[in-house]
Short mmCIF file of N, CA and C in Angstrom, two decimals:
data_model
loop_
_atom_site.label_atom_id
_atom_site.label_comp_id
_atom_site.label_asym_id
_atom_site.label_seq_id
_atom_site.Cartn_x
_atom_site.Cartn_y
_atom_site.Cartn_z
N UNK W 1 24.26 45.88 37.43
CA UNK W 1 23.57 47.15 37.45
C UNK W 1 24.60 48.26 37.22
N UNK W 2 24.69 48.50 36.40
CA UNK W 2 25.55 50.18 35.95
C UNK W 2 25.12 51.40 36.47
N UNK W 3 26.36 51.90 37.03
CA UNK W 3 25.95 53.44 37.83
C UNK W 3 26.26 54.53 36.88
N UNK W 4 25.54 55.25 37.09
CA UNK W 4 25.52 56.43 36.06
C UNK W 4 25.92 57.62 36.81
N UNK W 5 26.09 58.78 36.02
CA UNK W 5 26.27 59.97 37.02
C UNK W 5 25.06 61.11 36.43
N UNK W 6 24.58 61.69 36.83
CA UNK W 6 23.32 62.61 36.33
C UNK W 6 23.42 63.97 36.93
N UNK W 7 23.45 65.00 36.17
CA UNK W 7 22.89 66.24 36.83
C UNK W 7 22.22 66.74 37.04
N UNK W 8 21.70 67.30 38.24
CA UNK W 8 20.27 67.74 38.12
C UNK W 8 20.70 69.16 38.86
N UNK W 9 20.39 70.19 38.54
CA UNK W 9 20.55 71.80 39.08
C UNK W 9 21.95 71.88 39.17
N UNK W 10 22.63 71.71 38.54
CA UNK W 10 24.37 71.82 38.93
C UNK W 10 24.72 71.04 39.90
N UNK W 11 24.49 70.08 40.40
CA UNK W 11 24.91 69.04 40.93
C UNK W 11 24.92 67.87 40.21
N UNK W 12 26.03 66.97 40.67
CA UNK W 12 26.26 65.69 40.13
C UNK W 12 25.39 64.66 41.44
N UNK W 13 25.39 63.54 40.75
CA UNK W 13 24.57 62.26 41.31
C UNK W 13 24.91 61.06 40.70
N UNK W 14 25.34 60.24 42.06
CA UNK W 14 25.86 58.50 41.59
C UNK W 14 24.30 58.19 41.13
N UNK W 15 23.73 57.40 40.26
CA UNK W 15 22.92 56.53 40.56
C UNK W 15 22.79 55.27 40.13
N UNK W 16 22.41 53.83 40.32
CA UNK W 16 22.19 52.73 39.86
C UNK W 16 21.10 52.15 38.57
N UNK W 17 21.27 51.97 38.11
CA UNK W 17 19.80 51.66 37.21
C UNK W 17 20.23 50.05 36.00
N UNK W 18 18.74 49.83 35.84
CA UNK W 18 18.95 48.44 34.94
C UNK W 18 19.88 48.29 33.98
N UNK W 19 20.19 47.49 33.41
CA UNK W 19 20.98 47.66 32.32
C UNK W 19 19.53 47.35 31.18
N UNK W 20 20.07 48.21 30.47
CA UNK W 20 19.29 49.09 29.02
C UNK W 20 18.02 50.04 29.54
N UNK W 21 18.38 50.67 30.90
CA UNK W 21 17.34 51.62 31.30
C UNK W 21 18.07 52.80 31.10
N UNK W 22 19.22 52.78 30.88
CA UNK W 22 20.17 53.92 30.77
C UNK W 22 19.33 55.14 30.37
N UNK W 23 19.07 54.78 28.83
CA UNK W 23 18.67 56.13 27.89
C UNK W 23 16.92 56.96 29.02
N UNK W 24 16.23 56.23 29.74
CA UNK W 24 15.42 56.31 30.66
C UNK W 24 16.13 57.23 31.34
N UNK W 25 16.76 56.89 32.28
CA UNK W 25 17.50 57.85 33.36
C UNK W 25 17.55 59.01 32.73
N UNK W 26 18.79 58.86 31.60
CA UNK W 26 19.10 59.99 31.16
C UNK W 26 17.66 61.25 30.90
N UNK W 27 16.52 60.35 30.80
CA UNK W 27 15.87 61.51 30.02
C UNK W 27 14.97 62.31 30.78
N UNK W 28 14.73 61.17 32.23
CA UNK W 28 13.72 61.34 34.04
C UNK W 28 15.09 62.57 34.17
N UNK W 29 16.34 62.36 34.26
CA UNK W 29 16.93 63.71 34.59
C UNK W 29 17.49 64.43 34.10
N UNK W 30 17.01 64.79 32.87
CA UNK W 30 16.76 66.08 31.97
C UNK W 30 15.63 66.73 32.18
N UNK W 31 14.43 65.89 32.35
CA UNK W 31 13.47 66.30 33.01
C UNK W 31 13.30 67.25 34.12
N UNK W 32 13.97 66.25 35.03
CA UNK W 32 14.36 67.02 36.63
C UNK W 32 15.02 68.22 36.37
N UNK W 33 15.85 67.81 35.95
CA UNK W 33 17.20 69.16 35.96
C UNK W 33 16.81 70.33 34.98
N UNK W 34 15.97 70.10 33.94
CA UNK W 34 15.22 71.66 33.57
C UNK W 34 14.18 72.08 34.59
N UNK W 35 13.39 71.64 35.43
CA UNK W 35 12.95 72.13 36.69
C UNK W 35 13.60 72.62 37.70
N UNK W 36 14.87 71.78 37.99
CA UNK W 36 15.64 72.96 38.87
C UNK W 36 16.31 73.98 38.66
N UNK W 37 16.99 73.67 36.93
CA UNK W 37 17.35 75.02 36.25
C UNK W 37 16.53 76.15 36.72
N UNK W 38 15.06 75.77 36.03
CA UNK W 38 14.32 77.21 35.92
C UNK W 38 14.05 77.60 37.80
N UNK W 39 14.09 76.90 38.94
CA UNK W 39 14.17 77.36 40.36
C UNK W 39 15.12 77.96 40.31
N UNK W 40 16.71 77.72 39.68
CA UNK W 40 17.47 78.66 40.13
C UNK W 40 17.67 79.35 39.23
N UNK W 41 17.09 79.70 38.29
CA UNK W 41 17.59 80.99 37.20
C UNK W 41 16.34 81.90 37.77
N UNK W 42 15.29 81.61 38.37
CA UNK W 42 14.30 82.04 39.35
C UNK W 42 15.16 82.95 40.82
N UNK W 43 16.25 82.76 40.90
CA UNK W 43 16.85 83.36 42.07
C UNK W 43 16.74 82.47 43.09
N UNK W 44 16.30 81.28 43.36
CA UNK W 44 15.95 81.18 44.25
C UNK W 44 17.04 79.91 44.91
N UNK W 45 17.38 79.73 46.41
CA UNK W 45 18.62 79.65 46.80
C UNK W 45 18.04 78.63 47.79
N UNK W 46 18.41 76.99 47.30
CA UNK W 46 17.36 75.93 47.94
C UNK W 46 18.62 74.78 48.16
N UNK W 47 18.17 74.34 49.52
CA UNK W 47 19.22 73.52 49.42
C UNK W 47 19.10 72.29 48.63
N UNK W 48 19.75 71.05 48.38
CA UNK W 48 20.00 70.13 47.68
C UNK W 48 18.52 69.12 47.40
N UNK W 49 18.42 69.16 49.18
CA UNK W 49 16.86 68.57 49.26
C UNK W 49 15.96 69.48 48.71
N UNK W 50 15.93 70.27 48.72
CA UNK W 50 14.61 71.43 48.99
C UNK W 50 14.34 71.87 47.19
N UNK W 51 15.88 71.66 46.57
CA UNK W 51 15.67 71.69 45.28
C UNK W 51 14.81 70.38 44.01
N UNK W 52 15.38 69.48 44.95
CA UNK W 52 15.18 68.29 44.72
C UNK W 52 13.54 67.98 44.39
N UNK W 53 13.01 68.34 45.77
CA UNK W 53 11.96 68.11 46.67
C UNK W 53 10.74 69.12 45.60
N UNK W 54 11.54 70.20 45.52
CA UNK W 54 10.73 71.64 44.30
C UNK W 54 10.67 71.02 43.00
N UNK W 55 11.56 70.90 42.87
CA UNK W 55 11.88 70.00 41.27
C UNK W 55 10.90 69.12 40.69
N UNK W 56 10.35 68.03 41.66
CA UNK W 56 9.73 67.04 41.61
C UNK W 56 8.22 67.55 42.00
N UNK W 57 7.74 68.03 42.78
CA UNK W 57 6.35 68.95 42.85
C UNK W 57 6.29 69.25 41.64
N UNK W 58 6.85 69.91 41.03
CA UNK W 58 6.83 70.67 39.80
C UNK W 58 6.41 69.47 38.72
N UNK W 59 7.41 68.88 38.43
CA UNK W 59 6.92 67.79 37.41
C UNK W 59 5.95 66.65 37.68
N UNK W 60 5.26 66.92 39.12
CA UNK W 60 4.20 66.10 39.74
C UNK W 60 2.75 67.20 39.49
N UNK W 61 3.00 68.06 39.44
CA UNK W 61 1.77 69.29 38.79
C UNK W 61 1.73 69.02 37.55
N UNK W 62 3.01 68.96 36.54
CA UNK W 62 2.70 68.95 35.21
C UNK W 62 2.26 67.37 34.82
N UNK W 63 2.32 66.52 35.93
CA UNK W 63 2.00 64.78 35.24
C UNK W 63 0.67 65.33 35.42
N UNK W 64 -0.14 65.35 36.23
CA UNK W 64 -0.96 65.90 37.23
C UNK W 64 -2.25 66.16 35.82
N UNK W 65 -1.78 67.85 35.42
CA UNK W 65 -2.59 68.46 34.61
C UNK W 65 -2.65 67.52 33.20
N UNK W 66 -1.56 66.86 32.99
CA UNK W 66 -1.24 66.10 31.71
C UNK W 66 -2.48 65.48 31.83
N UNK W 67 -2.19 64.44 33.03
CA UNK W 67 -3.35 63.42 33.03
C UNK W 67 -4.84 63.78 33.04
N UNK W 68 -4.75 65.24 33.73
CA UNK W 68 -6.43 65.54 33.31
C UNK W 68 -6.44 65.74 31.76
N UNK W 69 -5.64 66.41 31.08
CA UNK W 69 -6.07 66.90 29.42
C UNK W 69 -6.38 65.17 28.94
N UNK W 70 -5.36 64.43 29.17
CA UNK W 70 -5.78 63.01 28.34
C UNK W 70 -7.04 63.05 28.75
N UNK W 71 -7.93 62.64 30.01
CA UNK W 71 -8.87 61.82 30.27
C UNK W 71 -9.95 62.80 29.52
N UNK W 72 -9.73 64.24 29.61
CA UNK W 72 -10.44 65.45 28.77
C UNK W 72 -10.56 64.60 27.05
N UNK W 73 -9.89 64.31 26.73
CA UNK W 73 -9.39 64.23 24.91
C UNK W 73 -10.01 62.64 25.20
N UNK W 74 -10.02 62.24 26.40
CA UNK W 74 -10.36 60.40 25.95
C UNK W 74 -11.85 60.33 26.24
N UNK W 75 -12.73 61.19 26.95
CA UNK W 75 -14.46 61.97 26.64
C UNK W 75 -14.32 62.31 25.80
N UNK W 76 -13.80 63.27 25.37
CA UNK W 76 -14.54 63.94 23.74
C UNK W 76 -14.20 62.74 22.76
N UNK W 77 -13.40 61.70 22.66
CA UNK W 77 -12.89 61.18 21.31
C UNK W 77 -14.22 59.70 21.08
N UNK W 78 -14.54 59.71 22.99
CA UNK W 78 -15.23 58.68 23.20
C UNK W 78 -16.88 59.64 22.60
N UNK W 79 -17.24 60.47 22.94
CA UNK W 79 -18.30 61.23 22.62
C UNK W 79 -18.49 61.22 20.45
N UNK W 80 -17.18 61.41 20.32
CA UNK W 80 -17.08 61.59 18.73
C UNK W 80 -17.03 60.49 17.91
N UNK W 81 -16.33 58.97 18.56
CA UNK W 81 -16.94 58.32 18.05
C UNK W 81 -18.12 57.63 18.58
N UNK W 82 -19.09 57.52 19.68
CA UNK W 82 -20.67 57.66 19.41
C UNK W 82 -21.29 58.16 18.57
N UNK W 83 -20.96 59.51 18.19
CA UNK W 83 -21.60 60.29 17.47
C UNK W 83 -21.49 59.82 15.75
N UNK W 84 -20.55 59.06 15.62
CA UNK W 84 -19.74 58.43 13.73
C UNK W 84 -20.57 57.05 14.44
N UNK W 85 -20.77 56.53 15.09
CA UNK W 85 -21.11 55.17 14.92
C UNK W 85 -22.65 55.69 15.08
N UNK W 86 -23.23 56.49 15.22
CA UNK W 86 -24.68 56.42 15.31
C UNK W 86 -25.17 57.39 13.57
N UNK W 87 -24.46 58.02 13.34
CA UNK W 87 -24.16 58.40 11.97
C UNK W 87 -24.03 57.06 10.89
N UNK W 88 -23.15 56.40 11.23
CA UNK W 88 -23.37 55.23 10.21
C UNK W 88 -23.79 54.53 10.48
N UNK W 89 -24.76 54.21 11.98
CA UNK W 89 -25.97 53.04 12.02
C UNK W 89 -26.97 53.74 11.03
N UNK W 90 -27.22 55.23 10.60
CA UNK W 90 -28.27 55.63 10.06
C UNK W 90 -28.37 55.35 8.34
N UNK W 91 -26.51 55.60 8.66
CA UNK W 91 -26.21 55.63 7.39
C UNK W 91 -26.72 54.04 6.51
N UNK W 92 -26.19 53.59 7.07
CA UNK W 92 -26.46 51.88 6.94
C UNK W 92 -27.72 51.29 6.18
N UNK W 93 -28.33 51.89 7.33
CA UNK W 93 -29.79 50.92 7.39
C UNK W 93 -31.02 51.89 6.75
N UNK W 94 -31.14 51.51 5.77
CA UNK W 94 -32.46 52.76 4.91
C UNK W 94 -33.42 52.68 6.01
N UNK W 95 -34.63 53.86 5.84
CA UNK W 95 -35.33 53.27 6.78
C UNK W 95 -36.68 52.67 5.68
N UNK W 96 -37.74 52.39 6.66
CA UNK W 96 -38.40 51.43 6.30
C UNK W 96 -39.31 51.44 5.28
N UNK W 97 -39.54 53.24 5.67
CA UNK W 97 -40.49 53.58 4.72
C UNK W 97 -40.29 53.58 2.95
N UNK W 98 -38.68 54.00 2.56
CA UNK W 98 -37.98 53.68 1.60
C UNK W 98 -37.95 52.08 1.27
N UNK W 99 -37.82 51.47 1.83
CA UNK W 99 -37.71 50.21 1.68
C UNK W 99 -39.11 49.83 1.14
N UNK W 100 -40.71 49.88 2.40
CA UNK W 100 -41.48 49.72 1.03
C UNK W 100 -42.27 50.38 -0.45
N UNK W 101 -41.50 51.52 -0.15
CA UNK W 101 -41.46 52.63 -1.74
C UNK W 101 -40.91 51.47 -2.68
N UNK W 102 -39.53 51.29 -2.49
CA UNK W 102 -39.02 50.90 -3.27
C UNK W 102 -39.98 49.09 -3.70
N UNK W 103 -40.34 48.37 -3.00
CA UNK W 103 -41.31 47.45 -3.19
C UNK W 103 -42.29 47.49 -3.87
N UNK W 104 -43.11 48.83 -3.58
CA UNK W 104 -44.43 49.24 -4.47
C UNK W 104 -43.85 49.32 -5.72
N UNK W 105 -42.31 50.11 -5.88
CA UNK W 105 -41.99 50.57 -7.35
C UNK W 105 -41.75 49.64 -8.38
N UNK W 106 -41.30 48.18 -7.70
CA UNK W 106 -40.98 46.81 -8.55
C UNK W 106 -42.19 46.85 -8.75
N UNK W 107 -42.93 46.43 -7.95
CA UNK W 107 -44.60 45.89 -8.40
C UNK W 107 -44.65 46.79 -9.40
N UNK W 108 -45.08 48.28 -9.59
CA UNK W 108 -45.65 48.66 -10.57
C UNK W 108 -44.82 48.45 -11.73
N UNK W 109 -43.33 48.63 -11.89
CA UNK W 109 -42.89 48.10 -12.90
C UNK W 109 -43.05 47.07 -13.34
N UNK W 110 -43.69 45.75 -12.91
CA UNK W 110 -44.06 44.92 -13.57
C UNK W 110 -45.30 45.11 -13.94
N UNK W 111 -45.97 46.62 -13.44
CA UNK W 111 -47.38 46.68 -14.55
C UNK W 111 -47.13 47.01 -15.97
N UNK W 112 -47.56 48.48 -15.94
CA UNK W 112 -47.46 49.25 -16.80
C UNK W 112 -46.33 50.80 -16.77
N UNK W 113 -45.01 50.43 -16.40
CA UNK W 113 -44.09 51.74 -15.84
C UNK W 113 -43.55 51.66 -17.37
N UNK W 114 -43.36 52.95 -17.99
CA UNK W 114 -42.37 52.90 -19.22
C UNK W 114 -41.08 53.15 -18.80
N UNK W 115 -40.47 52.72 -19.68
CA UNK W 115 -38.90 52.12 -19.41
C UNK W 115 -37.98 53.82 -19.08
N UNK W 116 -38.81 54.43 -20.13
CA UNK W 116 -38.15 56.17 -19.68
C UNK W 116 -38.18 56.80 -18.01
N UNK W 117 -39.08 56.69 -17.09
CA UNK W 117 -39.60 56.22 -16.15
C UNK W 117 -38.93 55.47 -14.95
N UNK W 118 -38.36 54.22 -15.71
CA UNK W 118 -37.92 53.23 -14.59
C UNK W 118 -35.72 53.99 -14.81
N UNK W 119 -35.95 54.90 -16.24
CA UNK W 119 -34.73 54.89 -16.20
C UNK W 119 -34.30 56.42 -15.19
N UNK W 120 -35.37 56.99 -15.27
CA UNK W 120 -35.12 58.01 -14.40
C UNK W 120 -35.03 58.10 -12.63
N UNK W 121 -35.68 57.12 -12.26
CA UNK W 121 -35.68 56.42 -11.09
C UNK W 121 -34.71 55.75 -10.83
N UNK W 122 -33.92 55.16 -11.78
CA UNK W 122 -32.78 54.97 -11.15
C UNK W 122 -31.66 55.67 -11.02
N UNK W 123 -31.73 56.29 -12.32
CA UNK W 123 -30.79 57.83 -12.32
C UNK W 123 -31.38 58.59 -10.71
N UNK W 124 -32.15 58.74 -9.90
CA UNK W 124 -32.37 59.23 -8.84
C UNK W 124 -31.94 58.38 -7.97
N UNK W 125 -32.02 57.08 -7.96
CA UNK W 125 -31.93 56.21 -6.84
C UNK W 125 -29.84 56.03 -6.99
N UNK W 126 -29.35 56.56 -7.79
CA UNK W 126 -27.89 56.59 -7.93
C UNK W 126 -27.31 58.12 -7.82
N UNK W 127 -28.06 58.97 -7.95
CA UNK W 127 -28.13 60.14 -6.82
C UNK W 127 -27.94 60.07 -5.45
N UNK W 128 -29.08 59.83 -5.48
CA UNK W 128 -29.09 59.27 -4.07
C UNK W 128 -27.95 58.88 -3.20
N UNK W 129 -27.73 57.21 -3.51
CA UNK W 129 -26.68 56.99 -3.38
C UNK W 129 -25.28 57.86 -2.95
N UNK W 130 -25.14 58.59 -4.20
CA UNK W 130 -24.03 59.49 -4.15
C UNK W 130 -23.95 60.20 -2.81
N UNK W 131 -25.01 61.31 -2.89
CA UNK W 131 -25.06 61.70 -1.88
C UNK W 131 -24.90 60.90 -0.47
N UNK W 132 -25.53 59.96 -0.06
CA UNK W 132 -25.46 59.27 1.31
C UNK W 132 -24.05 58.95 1.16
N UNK W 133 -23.23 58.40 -0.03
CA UNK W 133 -21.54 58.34 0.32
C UNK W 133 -20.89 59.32 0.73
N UNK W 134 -21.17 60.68 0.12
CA UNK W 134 -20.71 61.85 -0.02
C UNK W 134 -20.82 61.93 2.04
N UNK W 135 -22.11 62.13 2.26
CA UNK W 135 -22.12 62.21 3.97
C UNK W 135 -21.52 61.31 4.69
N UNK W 136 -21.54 60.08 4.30
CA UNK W 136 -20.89 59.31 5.04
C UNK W 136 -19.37 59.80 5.15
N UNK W 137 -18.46 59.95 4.22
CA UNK W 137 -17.08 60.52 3.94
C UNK W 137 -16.85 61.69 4.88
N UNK W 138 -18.19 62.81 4.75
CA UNK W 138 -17.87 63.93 5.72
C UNK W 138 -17.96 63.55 7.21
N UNK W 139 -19.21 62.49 7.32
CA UNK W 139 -18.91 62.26 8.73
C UNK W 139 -17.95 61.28 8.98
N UNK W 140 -17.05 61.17 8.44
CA UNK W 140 -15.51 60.64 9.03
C UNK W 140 -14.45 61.55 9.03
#
């Protein structure tokens, strides 16, 4: 176990830590030690503990609020994708009534539909299309 030395508020500190936790330490007391910086560029005149003790409140408020914004951002992301997966269940699945349009429209083309007719219907039905890609794209 390798001892390190760390500063935190203008003081030095032995401490122990894993080997390859090093760059860790180093960075938990950079952490620390810009919290006690700003207590004492604050004026304020704390002993070793008391700085210590301030130091760590401090970066126990900011884990604190951190952890509320995540769980904030992990509702809305959970809300947003409900909202894209119920968007492309719609997107997906024609509904029914299209479905038997499009049934009646074979049948009659095998009556009497002229071909000018069946070609314009599909020129619409590839419209169509377009468009529902086009939304799908925006709702991602």
């Amino acid at each position: 176990m390798p001892d390190m030395t760390i500063e935190i508020g203008g003081r030095a500190f032995t401490v122990a830590c894993q080997e390859g936790e090093e760059g860790y330490l180093t960075a938990a007391a950079a952490l620390l030690d810009r919290e006690a910086q700003a207590l004492a560029s604050a004026g304020v005149r704390l002993t070793q503990d008391r700085m210590l003790l301030m130091a760590g409140l401090m970066l126990a408020d900011k884990s604190i609020s951190a952890d509320e914004e995540l769980r904030a951002l992990d509702r809305r992301l959970a809300q947003q994708t409900k909202l894209l997966d119920e968007v492309q269940a719609q997107s997906a699945a024609p509904p029914k009534e299209v479905i038997k349009e499009v049934e009646v429209v074979k049948e009659v083309e095998k009556e009497v539909v002229p071909k000018s007719a069946i070609d314009r219907l599909e020129k619409l039905a590839s419209m169509a299309e377009d468009v529902a890609a086009q939304a799908g794209e925006l709702a991602s």
